[in-house]
Amino acid sequence: GAVVSQHPSRVICKSGTSVKIECRSLDFQATTMFWYRQFPKKSLMLMATSNEGSKATYEQGVEKDKFLINHASLTLSTLTVTSAHPEDSSFYICSADAGAFNYGYTFGSGTRLTVV
Amino acid sequence: SQELEQSPQSLIVQEGKNLTINCTSSKTLYGLYWYKQKYGEGLIFLMMLQKGGEEKSHEKITAKLDEKKQQSSLHITASQPSHAGIYLCGADRSNYQLIWGAGTKLIIKP
């Protein structure tokens, strides 16, 4: 149990276009999901905390208008990178709260975004 | 399937006891990261290992990377309730390609 599906695993897009990444909890409801980004040779950075039915909480330095997060249901959170630029190329990973009963978090497999 | 094998999947340890979590790959790793996630919080970066044989410590947590750079272990000495959480290893396989372990759920019994 407690599986998180992240899609797509890889995406290449042109500069100026938008890309949507989905994070789904397959067998549990997740009121909270986290979105991370990893820069080359650096540790994972928390971008934002996504809460079902309310606005996401963004970490300092993360552009809210560029990285749109929507958590409209208890099983789906989406991250949209708007007007993507090459510097947005990165590895994005989501994590979902599986609840106190399952004790802990489950991670998606990540999305590698390449902006050309 | 996970390219990084992390074991055990879950662990229940009596407070005060030592424990070890392992992270293994069949291929050489260029960087190995250890993270921790506590309930209600995001991932916390613990340590990064890059060199074969490297060992780093932070308080009661020690992480090692073997000489072949294919296996890392995270060792906690005299565990405390604050150590409870999910431990996740991540690694650089080659230039800018990341892989992840499935995580280890650690519960500390008082």
PDB file of C-alpha atoms in Angstrom:
ATOM      1  CA  GLY A   1       0.000   0.000   0.000  1.00  0.00           C
ATOM      2  CA  ALA A   2       0.809   3.715   0.082  1.00  0.00           C
ATOM      3  CA  VAL A   3       1.877   4.089  -3.534  1.00  0.00           C
ATOM      4  CA  VAL A   4       2.485   7.448  -5.168  1.00  0.00           C
ATOM      5  CA  SER A   5       2.477   7.709  -8.933  1.00  0.00           C
ATOM      6  CA  GLN A   6       4.231  10.629 -10.564  1.00  0.00           C
ATOM      7  CA  HIS A   7       3.796  11.421 -14.233  1.00  0.00           C
ATOM      8  CA  PRO A   8       5.478  11.997 -16.580  1.00  0.00           C
ATOM      9  CA  SER A   9       8.844  10.506 -15.680  1.00  0.00           C
ATOM     10  CA  ARG A  10      10.576  12.528 -18.365  1.00  0.00           C
ATOM     11  CA  VAL A  11       9.512  15.534 -20.378  1.00  0.00           C
ATOM     12  CA  ILE A  12      11.222  17.772 -22.890  1.00  0.00           C
ATOM     13  CA  CYS A  13       9.605  21.069 -23.734  1.00  0.00           C
ATOM     14  CA  LYS A  14      10.406  24.235 -25.604  1.00  0.00           C
ATOM     15  CA  SER A  15      11.208  27.490 -23.878  1.00  0.00           C
ATOM     16  CA  GLY A  16       8.127  29.529 -23.161  1.00  0.00           C
ATOM     17  CA  THR A  17       5.744  26.604 -22.915  1.00  0.00           C
ATOM     18  CA  SER A  18       4.150  25.224 -19.761  1.00  0.00           C
ATOM     19  CA  VAL A  19       4.516  21.742 -18.362  1.00  0.00           C
ATOM     20  CA  LYS A  20       2.254  19.965 -15.901  1.00  0.00           C
ATOM     21  CA  ILE A  21       3.504  17.261 -13.563  1.00  0.00           C
ATOM     22  CA  GLU A  22       1.038  15.050 -11.743  1.00  0.00           C
ATOM     23  CA  CYS A  23       1.403  13.345  -8.402  1.00  0.00           C
ATOM     24  CA  ARG A  24      -1.258  10.800  -7.489  1.00  0.00           C
ATOM     25  CA  SER A  25      -1.770   8.757  -4.366  1.00  0.00           C
ATOM     26  CA  LEU A  26      -3.068   5.447  -5.678  1.00  0.00           C
ATOM     27  CA  ASP A  27      -4.411   3.689  -2.623  1.00  0.00           C
ATOM     28  CA  PHE A  28      -4.730   6.320   0.022  1.00  0.00           C
ATOM     29  CA  GLN A  29      -5.919   9.858   0.446  1.00  0.00           C
ATOM     30  CA  ALA A  30      -3.297  12.519   0.866  1.00  0.00           C
ATOM     31  CA  THR A  31      -4.276  15.801   2.417  1.00  0.00           C
ATOM     32  CA  THR A  32      -0.704  16.979   2.183  1.00  0.00           C
ATOM     33  CA  MET A  33       1.836  16.576  -0.588  1.00  0.00           C
ATOM     34  CA  PHE A  34       5.307  18.033  -0.942  1.00  0.00           C
ATOM     35  CA  TRP A  35       7.072  19.142  -4.100  1.00  0.00           C
ATOM     36  CA  TYR A  36      10.855  19.077  -4.335  1.00  0.00           C
ATOM     37  CA  ARG A  37      13.426  20.082  -6.862  1.00  0.00           C
ATOM     38  CA  GLN A  38      16.969  18.889  -7.197  1.00  0.00           C
ATOM     39  CA  PHE A  39      19.722  20.908  -8.762  1.00  0.00           C
ATOM     40  CA  PRO A  40      22.819  19.221 -10.195  1.00  0.00           C
ATOM     41  CA  LYS A  41      25.083  17.830  -7.497  1.00  0.00           C
ATOM     42  CA  LYS A  42      23.013  19.413  -4.786  1.00  0.00           C
ATOM     43  CA  SER A  43      20.563  18.141  -2.271  1.00  0.00           C
ATOM     44  CA  LEU A  44      16.821  18.106  -2.704  1.00  0.00           C
ATOM     45  CA  MET A  45      15.093  21.405  -2.069  1.00  0.00           C
ATOM     46  CA  LEU A  46      11.572  21.706  -0.809  1.00  0.00           C
ATOM     47  CA  MET A  47       9.615  23.952  -3.117  1.00  0.00           C
ATOM     48  CA  ALA A  48       6.186  23.936  -1.580  1.00  0.00           C
ATOM     49  CA  THR A  49       3.711  22.115   0.580  1.00  0.00           C
ATOM     50  CA  SER A  50       0.459  21.326  -1.170  1.00  0.00           C
ATOM     51  CA  ASN A  51      -2.690  21.127   0.937  1.00  0.00           C
ATOM     52  CA  GLU A  52      -5.926  19.723  -0.412  1.00  0.00           C
ATOM     53  CA  GLY A  53      -8.541  22.392  -0.842  1.00  0.00           C
ATOM     54  CA  SER A  54      -6.335  25.307   0.050  1.00  0.00           C
ATOM     55  CA  LYS A  55      -3.436  27.302  -1.325  1.00  0.00           C
ATOM     56  CA  ALA A  56      -0.002  25.785  -1.352  1.00  0.00           C
ATOM     57  CA  THR A  57       2.647  27.031   1.016  1.00  0.00           C
ATOM     58  CA  TYR A  58       5.760  28.012  -0.888  1.00  0.00           C
ATOM     59  CA  GLU A  59       9.278  28.065   0.450  1.00  0.00           C
ATOM     60  CA  GLN A  60      11.219  31.286   0.405  1.00  0.00           C
ATOM     61  CA  GLY A  61      12.659  32.055  -2.993  1.00  0.00           C
ATOM     62  CA  VAL A  62      10.203  29.900  -4.962  1.00  0.00           C
ATOM     63  CA  GLU A  63       8.152  31.858  -7.484  1.00  0.00           C
ATOM     64  CA  LYS A  64       4.491  31.165  -6.918  1.00  0.00           C
ATOM     65  CA  ASP A  65       3.431  32.418 -10.321  1.00  0.00           C
ATOM     66  CA  LYS A  66       5.969  30.280 -12.076  1.00  0.00           C
ATOM     67  CA  PHE A  67       5.414  27.043 -10.202  1.00  0.00           C
ATOM     68  CA  LEU A  68       1.680  26.646  -9.917  1.00  0.00           C
ATOM     69  CA  ILE A  69       0.480  23.989  -7.515  1.00  0.00           C
ATOM     70  CA  ASN A  70      -3.036  22.663  -7.446  1.00  0.00           C
ATOM     71  CA  HIS A  71      -4.313  20.085  -4.961  1.00  0.00           C
ATOM     72  CA  ALA A  72      -7.940  19.849  -5.937  1.00  0.00           C
ATOM     73  CA  SER A  73      -8.601  16.346  -4.657  1.00  0.00           C
ATOM     74  CA  LEU A  74      -7.332  14.050  -1.958  1.00  0.00           C
ATOM     75  CA  THR A  75      -5.493  11.918  -4.481  1.00  0.00           C
ATOM     76  CA  LEU A  76      -4.015  14.402  -6.916  1.00  0.00           C
ATOM     77  CA  SER A  77      -1.634  17.307  -6.753  1.00  0.00           C
ATOM     78  CA  THR A  78      -0.211  18.980  -9.844  1.00  0.00           C
ATOM     79  CA  LEU A  79       2.799  21.174 -10.376  1.00  0.00           C
ATOM     80  CA  THR A  80       2.743  23.361 -13.471  1.00  0.00           C
ATOM     81  CA  VAL A  81       5.930  25.020 -14.588  1.00  0.00           C
ATOM     82  CA  THR A  82       4.755  28.050 -16.532  1.00  0.00           C
ATOM     83  CA  SER A  83       6.709  29.752 -19.292  1.00  0.00           C
ATOM     84  CA  ALA A  84       9.528  27.299 -18.823  1.00  0.00           C
ATOM     85  CA  HIS A  85      13.117  28.326 -19.400  1.00  0.00           C
ATOM     86  CA  PRO A  86      16.275  26.217 -19.652  1.00  0.00           C
ATOM     87  CA  GLU A  87      17.167  27.090 -16.067  1.00  0.00           C
ATOM     88  CA  ASP A  88      13.983  25.313 -14.985  1.00  0.00           C
ATOM     89  CA  SER A  89      15.445  22.056 -16.241  1.00  0.00           C
ATOM     90  CA  SER A  90      15.692  19.845 -13.209  1.00  0.00           C
ATOM     91  CA  PHE A  91      14.453  16.795 -11.416  1.00  0.00           C
ATOM     92  CA  TYR A  92      11.135  17.282  -9.642  1.00  0.00           C
ATOM     93  CA  ILE A  93       9.840  14.806  -7.076  1.00  0.00           C
ATOM     94  CA  CYS A  94       6.670  14.707  -5.024  1.00  0.00           C
ATOM     95  CA  SER A  95       5.987  13.143  -1.684  1.00  0.00           C
ATOM     96  CA  ALA A  96       2.588  12.382  -0.218  1.00  0.00           C
ATOM     97  CA  ASP A  97       1.515  12.004   3.367  1.00  0.00           C
ATOM     98  CA  ALA A  98       0.168   8.468   3.752  1.00  0.00           C
ATOM     99  CA  GLY A  99      -1.332   9.318   7.095  1.00  0.00           C
ATOM    100  CA  ALA A 100      -0.538   8.495  10.672  1.00  0.00           C
ATOM    101  CA  PHE A 101      -1.898   4.961  10.284  1.00  0.00           C
ATOM    102  CA  ASN A 102       0.673   4.146   7.626  1.00  0.00           C
ATOM    103  CA  TYR A 103       3.221   6.243   9.434  1.00  0.00           C
ATOM    104  CA  GLY A 104       5.096   8.180   6.934  1.00  0.00           C
ATOM    105  CA  TYR A 105       5.512   9.440   3.470  1.00  0.00           C
ATOM    106  CA  THR A 106       5.765   7.862   0.104  1.00  0.00           C
ATOM    107  CA  PHE A 107       7.691   9.365  -2.750  1.00  0.00           C
ATOM    108  CA  GLY A 108       6.923   9.579  -6.413  1.00  0.00           C
ATOM    109  CA  SER A 109       9.542   8.358  -8.857  1.00  0.00           C
ATOM    110  CA  GLY A 110      10.325  11.864 -10.007  1.00  0.00           C
ATOM    111  CA  THR A 111      10.082  13.835 -13.234  1.00  0.00           C
ATOM    112  CA  ARG A 112      13.069  14.922 -15.239  1.00  0.00           C
ATOM    113  CA  LEU A 113      12.262  18.162 -17.009  1.00  0.00           C
ATOM    114  CA  THR A 114      14.440  19.387 -19.838  1.00  0.00           C
ATOM    115  CA  VAL A 115      13.675  22.761 -21.363  1.00  0.00           C
ATOM    116  CA  VAL A 116      15.247  23.387 -24.738  1.00  0.00           C
TER     117      VAL A 116
ATOM    118  CA  SER B   1      11.451  -1.391  -9.394  1.00  0.00           C
ATOM    119  CA  GLN B   2      13.836   0.651  -7.316  1.00  0.00           C
ATOM    120  CA  GLU B   3      17.323   1.114  -8.710  1.00  0.00           C
ATOM    121  CA  LEU B   4      18.526   1.798  -5.218  1.00  0.00           C
ATOM    122  CA  GLU B   5      17.750  -0.996  -2.818  1.00  0.00           C
ATOM    123  CA  GLN B   6      17.091   0.366   0.610  1.00  0.00           C
ATOM    124  CA  SER B   7      16.743  -1.925   3.603  1.00  0.00           C
ATOM    125  CA  PRO B   8      14.997  -2.548   5.794  1.00  0.00           C
ATOM    126  CA  GLN B   9      11.687  -1.163   4.617  1.00  0.00           C
ATOM    127  CA  SER B  10      10.635  -0.569   8.180  1.00  0.00           C
ATOM    128  CA  LEU B  11      12.318  -0.798  11.509  1.00  0.00           C
ATOM    129  CA  ILE B  12      11.090  -0.745  15.089  1.00  0.00           C
ATOM    130  CA  VAL B  13      13.850  -0.123  17.602  1.00  0.00           C
ATOM    131  CA  GLN B  14      13.860   0.173  21.339  1.00  0.00           C
ATOM    132  CA  GLU B  15      14.931   3.608  22.496  1.00  0.00           C
ATOM    133  CA  GLY B  16      18.618   3.657  23.267  1.00  0.00           C
ATOM    134  CA  LYS B  17      19.514   0.908  20.819  1.00  0.00           C
ATOM    135  CA  ASN B  18      21.670   1.288  17.743  1.00  0.00           C
ATOM    136  CA  LEU B  19      20.435   0.710  14.234  1.00  0.00           C
ATOM    137  CA  THR B  20      21.643   0.646  10.640  1.00  0.00           C
ATOM    138  CA  ILE B  21      19.893   1.387   7.369  1.00  0.00           C
ATOM    139  CA  ASN B  22      21.456   0.320   4.090  1.00  0.00           C
ATOM    140  CA  CYS B  23      21.296   1.650   0.573  1.00  0.00           C
ATOM    141  CA  THR B  24      22.715  -0.475  -2.248  1.00  0.00           C
ATOM    142  CA  SER B  25      23.162  -0.082  -5.978  1.00  0.00           C
ATOM    143  CA  SER B  26      24.521  -2.487  -8.557  1.00  0.00           C
ATOM    144  CA  LYS B  27      26.293   0.383 -10.258  1.00  0.00           C
ATOM    145  CA  THR B  28      28.734   3.049  -9.182  1.00  0.00           C
ATOM    146  CA  LEU B  29      27.208   6.075  -7.552  1.00  0.00           C
ATOM    147  CA  TYR B  30      28.593   9.548  -8.041  1.00  0.00           C
ATOM    148  CA  GLY B  31      26.918  11.094  -5.033  1.00  0.00           C
ATOM    149  CA  LEU B  32      24.819   9.627  -2.266  1.00  0.00           C
ATOM    150  CA  TYR B  33      22.343  11.660  -0.269  1.00  0.00           C
ATOM    151  CA  TRP B  34      20.576  10.782   2.948  1.00  0.00           C
ATOM    152  CA  TYR B  35      17.351  12.510   3.878  1.00  0.00           C
ATOM    153  CA  LYS B  36      14.927  12.273   6.721  1.00  0.00           C
ATOM    154  CA  GLN B  37      11.269  13.113   6.778  1.00  0.00           C
ATOM    155  CA  LYS B  38       9.251  13.502   9.927  1.00  0.00           C
ATOM    156  CA  TYR B  39       5.501  13.325  10.041  1.00  0.00           C
ATOM    157  CA  GLY B  40       4.030  16.661   9.012  1.00  0.00           C
ATOM    158  CA  GLU B  41       7.271  18.022   7.600  1.00  0.00           C
ATOM    159  CA  GLY B  42       9.217  18.022   4.366  1.00  0.00           C
ATOM    160  CA  LEU B  43      12.472  16.246   3.640  1.00  0.00           C
ATOM    161  CA  ILE B  44      15.457  17.208   5.744  1.00  0.00           C
ATOM    162  CA  PHE B  45      18.887  16.890   4.207  1.00  0.00           C
ATOM    163  CA  LEU B  46      21.206  14.877   6.446  1.00  0.00           C
ATOM    164  CA  MET B  47      24.401  14.177   4.564  1.00  0.00           C
ATOM    165  CA  MET B  48      25.989  13.803   1.177  1.00  0.00           C
ATOM    166  CA  LEU B  49      28.805  11.376   0.410  1.00  0.00           C
ATOM    167  CA  GLN B  50      30.860  11.468  -2.739  1.00  0.00           C
ATOM    168  CA  LYS B  51      34.172   9.741  -2.213  1.00  0.00           C
ATOM    169  CA  GLY B  52      34.712   6.029  -1.837  1.00  0.00           C
ATOM    170  CA  GLY B  53      35.289   5.213   1.813  1.00  0.00           C
ATOM    171  CA  GLU B  54      33.931   8.555   2.942  1.00  0.00           C
ATOM    172  CA  GLU B  55      32.268   8.767   6.313  1.00  0.00           C
ATOM    173  CA  LYS B  56      30.377  11.666   7.828  1.00  0.00           C
ATOM    174  CA  SER B  57      28.752  12.167  11.184  1.00  0.00           C
ATOM    175  CA  HIS B  58      26.168  14.514  12.536  1.00  0.00           C
ATOM    176  CA  GLU B  59      25.341  14.178  16.212  1.00  0.00           C
ATOM    177  CA  LYS B  60      24.463  10.495  16.634  1.00  0.00           C
ATOM    178  CA  ILE B  61      24.028   9.738  12.956  1.00  0.00           C
ATOM    179  CA  THR B  62      26.905   8.398  10.872  1.00  0.00           C
ATOM    180  CA  ALA B  63      26.810   7.648   7.167  1.00  0.00           C
ATOM    181  CA  LYS B  64      29.407   5.769   5.176  1.00  0.00           C
ATOM    182  CA  LEU B  65      29.980   5.155   1.485  1.00  0.00           C
ATOM    183  CA  ASP B  66      31.920   2.026   0.586  1.00  0.00           C
ATOM    184  CA  GLU B  67      35.112   2.059  -1.469  1.00  0.00           C
ATOM    185  CA  LYS B  68      33.317   0.865  -4.601  1.00  0.00           C
ATOM    186  CA  LYS B  69      30.730   3.609  -4.154  1.00  0.00           C
ATOM    187  CA  GLN B  70      27.893   1.133  -4.512  1.00  0.00           C
ATOM    188  CA  GLN B  71      26.656   0.889  -0.963  1.00  0.00           C
ATOM    189  CA  SER B  72      25.982   3.317   1.841  1.00  0.00           C
ATOM    190  CA  SER B  73      24.933   2.721   5.400  1.00  0.00           C
ATOM    191  CA  LEU B  74      23.337   5.068   7.868  1.00  0.00           C
ATOM    192  CA  HIS B  75      23.990   4.238  11.488  1.00  0.00           C
ATOM    193  CA  ILE B  76      22.219   5.747  14.460  1.00  0.00           C
ATOM    194  CA  THR B  77      23.739   5.325  17.883  1.00  0.00           C
ATOM    195  CA  ALA B  78      21.657   5.289  21.050  1.00  0.00           C
ATOM    196  CA  SER B  79      18.406   6.013  19.226  1.00  0.00           C
ATOM    197  CA  GLN B  80      15.977   8.582  20.547  1.00  0.00           C
ATOM    198  CA  PRO B  81      12.324   9.310  19.803  1.00  0.00           C
ATOM    199  CA  SER B  82      13.475  12.300  17.755  1.00  0.00           C
ATOM    200  CA  HIS B  83      15.118   9.893  15.314  1.00  0.00           C
ATOM    201  CA  ALA B  84      11.785   8.457  14.277  1.00  0.00           C
ATOM    202  CA  GLY B  85      10.717   9.153  10.729  1.00  0.00           C
ATOM    203  CA  ILE B  86      11.306   8.116   7.136  1.00  0.00           C
ATOM    204  CA  TYR B  87      14.886   7.844   5.949  1.00  0.00           C
ATOM    205  CA  LEU B  88      15.452   8.111   2.227  1.00  0.00           C
ATOM    206  CA  CYS B  89      18.587   7.629   0.201  1.00  0.00           C
ATOM    207  CA  GLY B  90      19.067   9.223  -3.173  1.00  0.00           C
ATOM    208  CA  ALA B  91      21.970   9.003  -5.554  1.00  0.00           C
ATOM    209  CA  ASP B  92      23.596  10.409  -8.626  1.00  0.00           C
ATOM    210  CA  ARG B  93      24.153   7.524 -11.043  1.00  0.00           C
ATOM    211  CA  SER B  94      25.839   9.533 -13.707  1.00  0.00           C
ATOM    212  CA  ASN B  95      25.848  13.070 -14.868  1.00  0.00           C
ATOM    213  CA  TYR B  96      22.611  14.575 -13.675  1.00  0.00           C
ATOM    214  CA  GLN B  97      20.603  11.376 -13.361  1.00  0.00           C
ATOM    215  CA  LEU B  98      18.995  10.679 -10.026  1.00  0.00           C
ATOM    216  CA  ILE B  99      17.677   7.493  -8.483  1.00  0.00           C
ATOM    217  CA  TRP B 100      15.929   6.883  -5.193  1.00  0.00           C
ATOM    218  CA  GLY B 101      15.519   4.248  -2.552  1.00  0.00           C
ATOM    219  CA  ALA B 102      12.032   3.314  -1.368  1.00  0.00           C
ATOM    220  CA  GLY B 103      12.609   4.710   2.103  1.00  0.00           C
ATOM    221  CA  THR B 104      12.883   3.178   5.547  1.00  0.00           C
ATOM    222  CA  LYS B 105      10.261   3.835   8.177  1.00  0.00           C
ATOM    223  CA  LEU B 106      11.872   4.037  11.594  1.00  0.00           C
ATOM    224  CA  ILE B 107       9.814   3.772  14.757  1.00  0.00           C
ATOM    225  CA  ILE B 108      11.406   4.231  18.152  1.00  0.00           C
ATOM    226  CA  LYS B 109       9.753   2.417  21.026  1.00  0.00           C
ATOM    227  CA  PRO B 110      10.017   4.139  24.393  1.00  0.00           C
TER     228      PRO B 110
END
